[in-house]
mmCIF file of C-alpha atoms in Angstrom:
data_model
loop_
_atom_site.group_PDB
_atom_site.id
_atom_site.type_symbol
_atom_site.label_atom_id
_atom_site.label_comp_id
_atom_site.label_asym_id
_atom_site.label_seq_id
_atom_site.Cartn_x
_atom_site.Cartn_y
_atom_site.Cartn_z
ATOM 1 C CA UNK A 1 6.838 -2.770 12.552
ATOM 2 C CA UNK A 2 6.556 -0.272 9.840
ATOM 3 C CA UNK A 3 8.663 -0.683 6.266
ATOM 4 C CA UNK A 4 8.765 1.052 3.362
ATOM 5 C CA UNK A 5 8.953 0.752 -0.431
ATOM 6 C CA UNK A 6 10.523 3.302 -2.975
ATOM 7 C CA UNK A 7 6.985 3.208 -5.203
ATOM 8 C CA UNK A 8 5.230 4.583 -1.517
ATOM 9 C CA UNK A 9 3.541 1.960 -0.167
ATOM 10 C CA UNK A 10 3.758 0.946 3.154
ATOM 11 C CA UNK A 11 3.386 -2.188 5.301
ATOM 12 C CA UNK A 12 2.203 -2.687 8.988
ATOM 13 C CA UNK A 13 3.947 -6.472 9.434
ATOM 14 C CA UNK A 14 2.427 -8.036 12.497
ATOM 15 C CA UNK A 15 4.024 -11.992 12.380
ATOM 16 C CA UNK A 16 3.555 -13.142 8.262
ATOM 17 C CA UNK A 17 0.891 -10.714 7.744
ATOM 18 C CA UNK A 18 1.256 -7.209 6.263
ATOM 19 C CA UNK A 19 -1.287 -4.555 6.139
ATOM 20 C CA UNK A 20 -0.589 -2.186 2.865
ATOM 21 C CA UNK A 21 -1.544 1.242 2.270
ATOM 22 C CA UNK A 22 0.121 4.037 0.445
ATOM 23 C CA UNK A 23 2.640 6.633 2.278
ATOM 24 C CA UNK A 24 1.082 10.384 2.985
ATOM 25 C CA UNK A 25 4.117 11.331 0.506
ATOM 26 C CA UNK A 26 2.430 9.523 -2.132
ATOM 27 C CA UNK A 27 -1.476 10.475 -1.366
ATOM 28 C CA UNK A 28 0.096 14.092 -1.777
ATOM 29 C CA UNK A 29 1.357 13.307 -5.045
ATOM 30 C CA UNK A 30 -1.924 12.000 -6.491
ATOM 31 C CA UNK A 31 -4.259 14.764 -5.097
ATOM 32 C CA UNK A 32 -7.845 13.351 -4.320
ATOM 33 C CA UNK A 33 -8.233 10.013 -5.062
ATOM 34 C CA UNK A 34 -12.195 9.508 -6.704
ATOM 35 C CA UNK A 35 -11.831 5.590 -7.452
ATOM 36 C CA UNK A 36 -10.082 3.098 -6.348
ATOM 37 C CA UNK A 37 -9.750 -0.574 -7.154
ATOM 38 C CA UNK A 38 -8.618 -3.357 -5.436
ATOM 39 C CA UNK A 39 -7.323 -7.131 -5.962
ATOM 40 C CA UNK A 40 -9.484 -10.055 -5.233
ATOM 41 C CA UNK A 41 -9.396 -12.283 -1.909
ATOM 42 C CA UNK A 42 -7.156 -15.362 -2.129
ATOM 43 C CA UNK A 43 -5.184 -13.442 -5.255
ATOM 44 C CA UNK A 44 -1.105 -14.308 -5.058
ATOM 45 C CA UNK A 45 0.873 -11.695 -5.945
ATOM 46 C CA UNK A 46 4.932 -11.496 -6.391
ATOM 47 C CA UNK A 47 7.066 -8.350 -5.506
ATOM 48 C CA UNK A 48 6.110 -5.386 -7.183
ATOM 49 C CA UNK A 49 3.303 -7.191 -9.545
ATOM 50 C CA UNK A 50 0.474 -4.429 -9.690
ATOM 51 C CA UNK A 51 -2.572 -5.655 -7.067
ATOM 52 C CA UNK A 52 -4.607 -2.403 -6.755
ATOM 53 C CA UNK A 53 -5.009 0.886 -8.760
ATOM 54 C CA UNK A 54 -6.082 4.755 -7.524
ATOM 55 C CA UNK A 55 -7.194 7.694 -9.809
ATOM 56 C CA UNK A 56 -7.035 10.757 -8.502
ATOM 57 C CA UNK A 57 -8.360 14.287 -10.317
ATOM 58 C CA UNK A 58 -5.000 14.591 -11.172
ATOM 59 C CA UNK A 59 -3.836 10.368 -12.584
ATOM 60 C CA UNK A 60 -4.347 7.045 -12.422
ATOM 61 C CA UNK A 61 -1.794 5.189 -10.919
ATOM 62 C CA UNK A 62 -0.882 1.350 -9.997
ATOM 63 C CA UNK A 63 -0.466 0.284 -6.162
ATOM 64 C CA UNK A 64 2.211 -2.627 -5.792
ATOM 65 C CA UNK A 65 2.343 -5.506 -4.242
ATOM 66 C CA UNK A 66 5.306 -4.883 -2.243
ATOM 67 C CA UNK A 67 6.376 -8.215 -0.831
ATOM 68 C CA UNK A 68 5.109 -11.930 -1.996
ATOM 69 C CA UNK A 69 2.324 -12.814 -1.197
ATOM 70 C CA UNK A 70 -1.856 -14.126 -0.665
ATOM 71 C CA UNK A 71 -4.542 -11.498 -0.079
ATOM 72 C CA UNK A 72 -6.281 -12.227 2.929
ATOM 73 C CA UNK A 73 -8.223 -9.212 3.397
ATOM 74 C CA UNK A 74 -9.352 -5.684 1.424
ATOM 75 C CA UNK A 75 -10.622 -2.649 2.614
ATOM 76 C CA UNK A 76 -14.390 -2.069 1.281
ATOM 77 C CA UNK A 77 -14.201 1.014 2.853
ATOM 78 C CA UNK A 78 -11.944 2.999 0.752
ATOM 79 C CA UNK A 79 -14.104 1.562 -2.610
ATOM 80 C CA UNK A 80 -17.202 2.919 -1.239
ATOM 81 C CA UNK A 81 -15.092 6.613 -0.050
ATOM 82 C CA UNK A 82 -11.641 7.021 -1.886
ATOM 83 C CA UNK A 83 -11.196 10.136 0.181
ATOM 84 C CA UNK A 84 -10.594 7.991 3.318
ATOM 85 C CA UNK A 85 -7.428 7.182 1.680
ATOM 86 C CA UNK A 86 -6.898 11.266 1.414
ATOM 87 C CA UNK A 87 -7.671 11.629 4.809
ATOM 88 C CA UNK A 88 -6.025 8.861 7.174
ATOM 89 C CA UNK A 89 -3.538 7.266 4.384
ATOM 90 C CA UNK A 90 -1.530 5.014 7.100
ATOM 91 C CA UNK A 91 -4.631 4.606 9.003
ATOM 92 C CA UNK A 92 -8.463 3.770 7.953
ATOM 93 C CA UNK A 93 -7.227 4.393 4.331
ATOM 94 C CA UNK A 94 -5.585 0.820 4.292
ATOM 95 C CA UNK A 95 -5.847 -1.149 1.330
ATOM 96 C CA UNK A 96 -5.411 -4.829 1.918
ATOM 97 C CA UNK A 97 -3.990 -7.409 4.152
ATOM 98 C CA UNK A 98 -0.810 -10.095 2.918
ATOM 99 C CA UNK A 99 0.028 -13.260 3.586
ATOM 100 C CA UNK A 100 3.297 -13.138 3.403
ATOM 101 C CA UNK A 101 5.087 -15.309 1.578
ATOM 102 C CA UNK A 102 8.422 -15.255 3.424
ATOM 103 C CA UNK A 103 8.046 -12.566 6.002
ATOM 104 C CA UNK A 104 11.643 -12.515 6.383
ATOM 105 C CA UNK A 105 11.897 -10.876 2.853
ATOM 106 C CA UNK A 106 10.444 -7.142 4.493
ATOM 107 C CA UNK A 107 14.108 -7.276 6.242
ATOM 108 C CA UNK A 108 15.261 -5.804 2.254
ATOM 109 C CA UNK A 109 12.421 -2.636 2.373
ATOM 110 C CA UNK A 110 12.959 0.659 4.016
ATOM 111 C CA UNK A 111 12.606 1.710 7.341
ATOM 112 C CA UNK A 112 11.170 4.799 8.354
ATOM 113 C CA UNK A 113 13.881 7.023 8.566
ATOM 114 C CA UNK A 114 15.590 5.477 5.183
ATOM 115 C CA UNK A 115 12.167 6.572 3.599
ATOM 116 C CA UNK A 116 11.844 10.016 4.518
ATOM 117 C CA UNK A 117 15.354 10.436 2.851
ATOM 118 C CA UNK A 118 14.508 9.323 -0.329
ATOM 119 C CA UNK A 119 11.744 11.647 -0.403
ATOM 120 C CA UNK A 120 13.490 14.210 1.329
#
């Protein structure tokens, strides 16, 4: 299942873990990313606390956590090449795996459809 949040991240929730990456809409906003930093293994992290961070030639900009939760996992891969983010965003460009607190609580993000309206 695939949700949503309005700061462009998005989930892949498979039972109380979430996969997290950051929407195509977004990685065309930032232009290519050349760094990118992300939160320590066994971190907690509440809604929308700031758990990774991108700079691109064009900004630096935060990556939220979008749901409570542990980090179980982070991509290496996108530390070592930023452009994989550029290049498969919802794909190999992942950024880290979540715990999730209350998996119950991605029933309040957006669904697909809801966020290609809001960036309609």
């Amino acid at each position: 299942m695939l949700k949503f949040t309005e700061e462009h991240e998005w989930l892949k929730i498979e039972g109380a873990v979430a996969t997290v990456g950051i929407t195509n809409y977004a990685v065309d906003q930032l232009g290519d990313l050349v760094f990118v930093e992300l939160p320590e293994v066994g971190a907690t992290f509440s809604k929308n606390d700031n758990a990774a961070t991108v700079e691109s030639v064009k900004a630096a900009s935060d990556v939220y956590c979008p749901l409570d939760g542990e980090i179980t996992e982070v991509n290496p891969a996108i530390v070592a090449d930023p452009s994989l983010v550029n290049s498969d965003p919802q794909g190999a460009g992942w950024f880290f795996k979540l715990k999730l607190a209350n998996a119950t609580d991605a029933d309040g993000l957006l669904d697909e459809a809801a966020y290609k309206e809001l960036t309609a």
